[in-house]
PDB file of C-alpha atoms in Angstrom:
ATOM      1  CA  MET A   1      43.412 130.645   9.162  1.00  0.00           C
ATOM      2  CA  ALA A   2      40.420 130.938   6.793  1.00  0.00           C
ATOM      3  CA  ARG A   3      42.821 132.266   3.928  1.00  0.00           C
ATOM      4  CA  SER A   4      45.813 129.942   4.374  1.00  0.00           C
ATOM      5  CA  ARG A   5      46.350 126.633   3.054  1.00  0.00           C
ATOM      6  CA  ASP A   6      49.476 125.473   4.466  1.00  0.00           C
ATOM      7  CA  TRP A   7      48.986 122.200   5.924  1.00  0.00           C
ATOM      8  CA  ASP A   8      51.891 122.936   8.721  1.00  0.00           C
ATOM      9  CA  GLU A   9      50.821 126.075   9.671  1.00  0.00           C
ATOM     10  CA  LEU A  10      47.059 125.697  10.263  1.00  0.00           C
ATOM     11  CA  GLN A  11      47.957 122.083  12.093  1.00  0.00           C
ATOM     12  CA  HIS A  12      50.913 124.237  14.641  1.00  0.00           C
ATOM     13  CA  ILE A  13      47.579 126.902  14.895  1.00  0.00           C
ATOM     14  CA  TRP A  14      44.982 124.350  15.515  1.00  0.00           C
ATOM     15  CA  LEU A  15      46.944 122.081  18.031  1.00  0.00           C
ATOM     16  CA  GLU A  16      48.425 125.248  20.296  1.00  0.00           C
ATOM     17  CA  TYR A  17      44.468 126.917  20.192  1.00  0.00           C
ATOM     18  CA  ARG A  18      43.281 123.937  21.373  1.00  0.00           C
ATOM     19  CA  ARG A  19      46.589 122.887  24.214  1.00  0.00           C
ATOM     20  CA  LYS A  20      46.385 126.375  25.133  1.00  0.00           C
ATOM     21  CA  SER A  21      42.406 127.139  25.549  1.00  0.00           C
ATOM     22  CA  GLY A  22      42.205 123.470  26.881  1.00  0.00           C
ATOM     23  CA  ARG A  23      44.247 123.843  29.828  1.00  0.00           C
ATOM     24  CA  GLU A  24      42.836 126.891  31.106  1.00  0.00           C
ATOM     25  CA  MET A  25      39.196 126.221  30.216  1.00  0.00           C
ATOM     26  CA  ARG A  26      39.463 122.672  32.225  1.00  0.00           C
ATOM     27  CA  ASP A  27      38.280 124.015  35.568  1.00  0.00           C
ATOM     28  CA  ASN A  28      35.717 126.456  34.388  1.00  0.00           C
ATOM     29  CA  TYR A  29      33.967 124.000  31.973  1.00  0.00           C
ATOM     30  CA  ALA A  30      33.929 120.905  35.033  1.00  0.00           C
ATOM     31  CA  GLN A  31      32.299 123.863  36.830  1.00  0.00           C
ATOM     32  CA  LEU A  32      29.862 124.375  34.446  1.00  0.00           C
ATOM     33  CA  ILE A  33      28.876 121.031  33.893  1.00  0.00           C
ATOM     34  CA  ASP A  34      28.740 121.113  38.078  1.00  0.00           C
ATOM     35  CA  VAL A  35      26.622 124.424  37.771  1.00  0.00           C
ATOM     36  CA  MET A  36      24.245 122.494  34.849  1.00  0.00           C
ATOM     37  CA  ASN A  37      23.648 119.469  36.863  1.00  0.00           C
ATOM     38  CA  GLU A  38      22.269 121.307  40.020  1.00  0.00           C
ATOM     39  CA  ILE A  39      19.995 123.482  38.039  1.00  0.00           C
ATOM     40  CA  ALA A  40      18.761 120.404  36.180  1.00  0.00           C
ATOM     41  CA  TYR A  41      18.317 118.478  39.271  1.00  0.00           C
ATOM     42  CA  ALA A  42      16.698 121.636  41.188  1.00  0.00           C
ATOM     43  CA  ASN A  43      14.137 121.180  38.253  1.00  0.00           C
ATOM     44  CA  ASN A  44      13.746 117.159  38.512  1.00  0.00           C
ATOM     45  CA  ILE A  45      16.131 116.451  35.372  1.00  0.00           C
ATOM     46  CA  THR A  46      18.325 113.893  35.266  1.00  0.00           C
ATOM     47  CA  ASN A  47      21.477 115.764  34.653  1.00  0.00           C
ATOM     48  CA  GLY A  48      22.648 118.716  33.016  1.00  0.00           C
ATOM     49  CA  GLY A  49      22.219 117.374  29.299  1.00  0.00           C
ATOM     50  CA  GLU A  50      18.815 116.616  29.303  1.00  0.00           C
ATOM     51  CA  TYR A  51      18.031 119.895  31.074  1.00  0.00           C
ATOM     52  CA  TRP A  52      19.746 121.499  27.926  1.00  0.00           C
ATOM     53  CA  TYR A  53      17.393 119.159  25.763  1.00  0.00           C
ATOM     54  CA  SER A  54      14.162 120.063  27.363  1.00  0.00           C
ATOM     55  CA  ALA A  55      14.328 123.444  25.897  1.00  0.00           C
ATOM     56  CA  PHE A  56      13.050 121.996  23.109  1.00  0.00           C
ATOM     57  CA  GLU A  57       9.460 121.481  22.392  1.00  0.00           C
ATOM     58  CA  SER A  58       9.622 117.823  21.323  1.00  0.00           C
ATOM     59  CA  TYR A  59       9.054 115.465  24.097  1.00  0.00           C
ATOM     60  CA  ASN A  60      11.107 113.596  22.468  1.00  0.00           C
ATOM     61  CA  PHE A  61      14.119 115.708  20.647  1.00  0.00           C
ATOM     62  CA  ARG A  62      16.823 112.979  21.252  1.00  0.00           C
ATOM     63  CA  GLU A  63      14.621 110.377  18.822  1.00  0.00           C
ATOM     64  CA  ASP A  64      13.543 112.788  16.613  1.00  0.00           C
ATOM     65  CA  LEU A  65      17.188 114.148  16.287  1.00  0.00           C
ATOM     66  CA  GLU A  66      18.504 110.758  15.247  1.00  0.00           C
ATOM     67  CA  ARG A  67      15.482 110.385  12.846  1.00  0.00           C
ATOM     68  CA  VAL A  68      16.142 113.286  11.177  1.00  0.00           C
ATOM     69  CA  TRP A  69      20.378 112.430  10.813  1.00  0.00           C
ATOM     70  CA  GLU A  70      18.987 108.871   9.698  1.00  0.00           C
ATOM     71  CA  GLU A  71      17.201 110.719   6.634  1.00  0.00           C
ATOM     72  CA  ILE A  72      20.114 112.967   5.949  1.00  0.00           C
ATOM     73  CA  LYS A  73      23.185 110.622   6.689  1.00  0.00           C
ATOM     74  CA  PRO A  74      23.088 109.787   2.705  1.00  0.00           C
ATOM     75  CA  LEU A  75      23.432 112.970   1.444  1.00  0.00           C
ATOM     76  CA  TYR A  76      25.870 113.883   4.662  1.00  0.00           C
ATOM     77  CA  GLU A  77      28.085 111.390   3.670  1.00  0.00           C
ATOM     78  CA  GLY A  78      27.834 112.027  -0.263  1.00  0.00           C
ATOM     79  CA  LEU A  79      28.824 115.682  -0.211  1.00  0.00           C
ATOM     80  CA  HIS A  80      31.602 114.691   2.829  1.00  0.00           C
ATOM     81  CA  ALA A  81      33.089 112.148   0.498  1.00  0.00           C
ATOM     82  CA  TYR A  82      32.846 114.730  -2.204  1.00  0.00           C
ATOM     83  CA  VAL A  83      34.973 117.438  -0.414  1.00  0.00           C
ATOM     84  CA  ARG A  84      37.419 115.062   1.147  1.00  0.00           C
ATOM     85  CA  ARG A  85      38.254 113.692  -2.525  1.00  0.00           C
ATOM     86  CA  LYS A  86      38.898 117.849  -3.694  1.00  0.00           C
ATOM     87  CA  LEU A  87      40.550 117.986  -0.428  1.00  0.00           C
ATOM     88  CA  ARG A  88      42.822 114.958  -1.320  1.00  0.00           C
ATOM     89  CA  GLU A  89      43.706 116.317  -4.580  1.00  0.00           C
ATOM     90  CA  TYR A  90      44.664 119.317  -3.165  1.00  0.00           C
ATOM     91  CA  TYR A  91      46.755 118.184  -0.273  1.00  0.00           C
ATOM     92  CA  GLY A  92      47.894 114.630  -1.655  1.00  0.00           C
ATOM     93  CA  PRO A  93      47.199 111.567  -0.290  1.00  0.00           C
ATOM     94  CA  ASP A  94      49.867 111.695   2.023  1.00  0.00           C
ATOM     95  CA  LYS A  95      47.794 114.335   3.919  1.00  0.00           C
ATOM     96  CA  ILE A  96      44.024 113.403   2.902  1.00  0.00           C
ATOM     97  CA  ASN A  97      42.955 109.253   3.962  1.00  0.00           C
ATOM     98  CA  ARG A  98      40.461 108.384   1.039  1.00  0.00           C
ATOM     99  CA  ASN A  99      38.426 106.727   4.085  1.00  0.00           C
ATOM    100  CA  ALA A 100      39.472 108.951   7.075  1.00  0.00           C
ATOM    101  CA  PRO A 101      37.382 111.694   8.690  1.00  0.00           C
ATOM    102  CA  ILE A 102      38.374 115.506   7.124  1.00  0.00           C
ATOM    103  CA  PRO A 103      41.187 116.796   9.470  1.00  0.00           C
ATOM    104  CA  ALA A 104      39.464 119.922  10.978  1.00  0.00           C
ATOM    105  CA  HIS A 105      42.372 122.475  11.498  1.00  0.00           C
ATOM    106  CA  ILE A 106      42.114 122.757   7.113  1.00  0.00           C
ATOM    107  CA  LEU A 107      39.129 123.729   7.104  1.00  0.00           C
ATOM    108  CA  GLY A 108      39.707 127.378   7.619  1.00  0.00           C
ATOM    109  CA  ASP A 109      38.247 128.190  11.051  1.00  0.00           C
ATOM    110  CA  MET A 110      39.015 127.474  14.780  1.00  0.00           C
ATOM    111  CA  TYR A 111      35.879 125.212  15.288  1.00  0.00           C
ATOM    112  CA  GLY A 112      36.037 123.008  11.942  1.00  0.00           C
ATOM    113  CA  GLN A 113      32.162 123.525  11.347  1.00  0.00           C
ATOM    114  CA  SER A 114      32.722 125.056   8.244  1.00  0.00           C
ATOM    115  CA  TRP A 115      33.469 124.576   4.324  1.00  0.00           C
ATOM    116  CA  SER A 116      32.928 128.104   3.393  1.00  0.00           C
ATOM    117  CA  HIS A 117      36.664 129.085   3.791  1.00  0.00           C
ATOM    118  CA  ILE A 118      37.894 125.792   1.457  1.00  0.00           C
ATOM    119  CA  LEU A 119      35.251 127.072  -1.360  1.00  0.00           C
ATOM    120  CA  ASP A 120      37.465 128.060  -3.736  1.00  0.00           C
ATOM    121  CA  ILE A 121      39.071 124.196  -3.415  1.00  0.00           C
ATOM    122  CA  ILE A 122      35.843 122.570  -3.048  1.00  0.00           C
ATOM    123  CA  LEU A 123      33.253 124.429  -5.736  1.00  0.00           C
ATOM    124  CA  PRO A 124      32.851 122.172  -8.458  1.00  0.00           C
ATOM    125  CA  TYR A 125      33.180 124.086 -11.989  1.00  0.00           C
ATOM    126  CA  PRO A 126      35.783 126.460 -10.886  1.00  0.00           C
ATOM    127  CA  GLY A 127      36.015 129.241 -12.276  1.00  0.00           C
ATOM    128  CA  ARG A 128      31.835 129.859 -12.493  1.00  0.00           C
ATOM    129  CA  ASN A 129      30.449 132.606 -10.925  1.00  0.00           C
ATOM    130  CA  PHE A 130      28.296 132.395  -8.322  1.00  0.00           C
ATOM    131  CA  ILE A 131      24.494 133.930 -10.057  1.00  0.00           C
ATOM    132  CA  ASP A 132      24.077 137.423  -7.990  1.00  0.00           C
ATOM    133  CA  ILE A 133      20.843 138.039  -7.851  1.00  0.00           C
ATOM    134  CA  THR A 134      21.164 141.696  -6.528  1.00  0.00           C
ATOM    135  CA  PRO A 135      20.538 143.535  -9.292  1.00  0.00           C
ATOM    136  CA  LYS A 136      17.208 142.018  -9.724  1.00  0.00           C
ATOM    137  CA  MET A 137      16.134 142.398  -6.049  1.00  0.00           C
ATOM    138  CA  VAL A 138      17.527 146.065  -6.049  1.00  0.00           C
ATOM    139  CA  GLU A 139      15.288 146.149  -9.395  1.00  0.00           C
ATOM    140  CA  GLU A 140      12.337 144.618  -7.999  1.00  0.00           C
ATOM    141  CA  LEU A 141      12.834 146.984  -4.807  1.00  0.00           C
ATOM    142  CA  TYR A 142      13.165 144.725  -2.466  1.00  0.00           C
ATOM    143  CA  THR A 143      14.164 145.671   1.491  1.00  0.00           C
ATOM    144  CA  PRO A 144      14.854 144.083   4.720  1.00  0.00           C
ATOM    145  CA  PRO A 145      11.298 143.930   5.434  1.00  0.00           C
ATOM    146  CA  THR A 146      10.554 142.654   2.277  1.00  0.00           C
ATOM    147  CA  LEU A 147      12.896 139.912   2.426  1.00  0.00           C
ATOM    148  CA  PHE A 148      11.701 139.460   6.097  1.00  0.00           C
ATOM    149  CA  GLN A 149       8.296 138.630   4.838  1.00  0.00           C
ATOM    150  CA  VAL A 150       9.209 136.785   2.195  1.00  0.00           C
ATOM    151  CA  ALA A 151      10.898 134.096   4.781  1.00  0.00           C
ATOM    152  CA  GLN A 152       8.226 134.638   6.737  1.00  0.00           C
ATOM    153  CA  ASP A 153       5.805 133.260   4.165  1.00  0.00           C
ATOM    154  CA  PHE A 154       8.386 130.556   3.133  1.00  0.00           C
ATOM    155  CA  PHE A 155       8.496 129.289   6.748  1.00  0.00           C
ATOM    156  CA  ALA A 156       4.566 129.385   7.024  1.00  0.00           C
ATOM    157  CA  SER A 157       4.256 127.305   3.954  1.00  0.00           C
ATOM    158  CA  LEU A 158       6.232 124.839   5.778  1.00  0.00           C
ATOM    159  CA  ASN A 159       4.117 125.157   8.681  1.00  0.00           C
ATOM    160  CA  PHE A 160       6.745 126.806  10.969  1.00  0.00           C
ATOM    161  CA  THR A 161       5.461 128.774  12.756  1.00  0.00           C
TER     162      THR A 161
END
């Protein structure tokens, strides 16, 4: 899926995967929900969904999520509109509706969760290369532990310790 740009092929794979896996997983999924709910009830929690949220350190996790979503929503909507426009140019207006969600089957993965497989279509400034910082990092003797320390320092600077 990651390399194909054939609309019909991608749509067929997407639909068949869901048709076959959905039938096989339906009963197992329902059983999983029942077990999660039982675990939740045993822990004095309303349901399995609430139990799942309880693993996070915030008592207001849903509200926190909603607040963060509202903050980043304009950026996401702008990116989504840009990607949809680039895909519309590539596949045509008969396939991509100007005002609808992006069809997940053309994103190049089975779950429609990444745009990385369609970078060749959506990157601005086609033909320009990505900056490769590897030679500079080698020159400065970066190692995996060094990278870990840099990342740790960065997150600590954001108070994510």
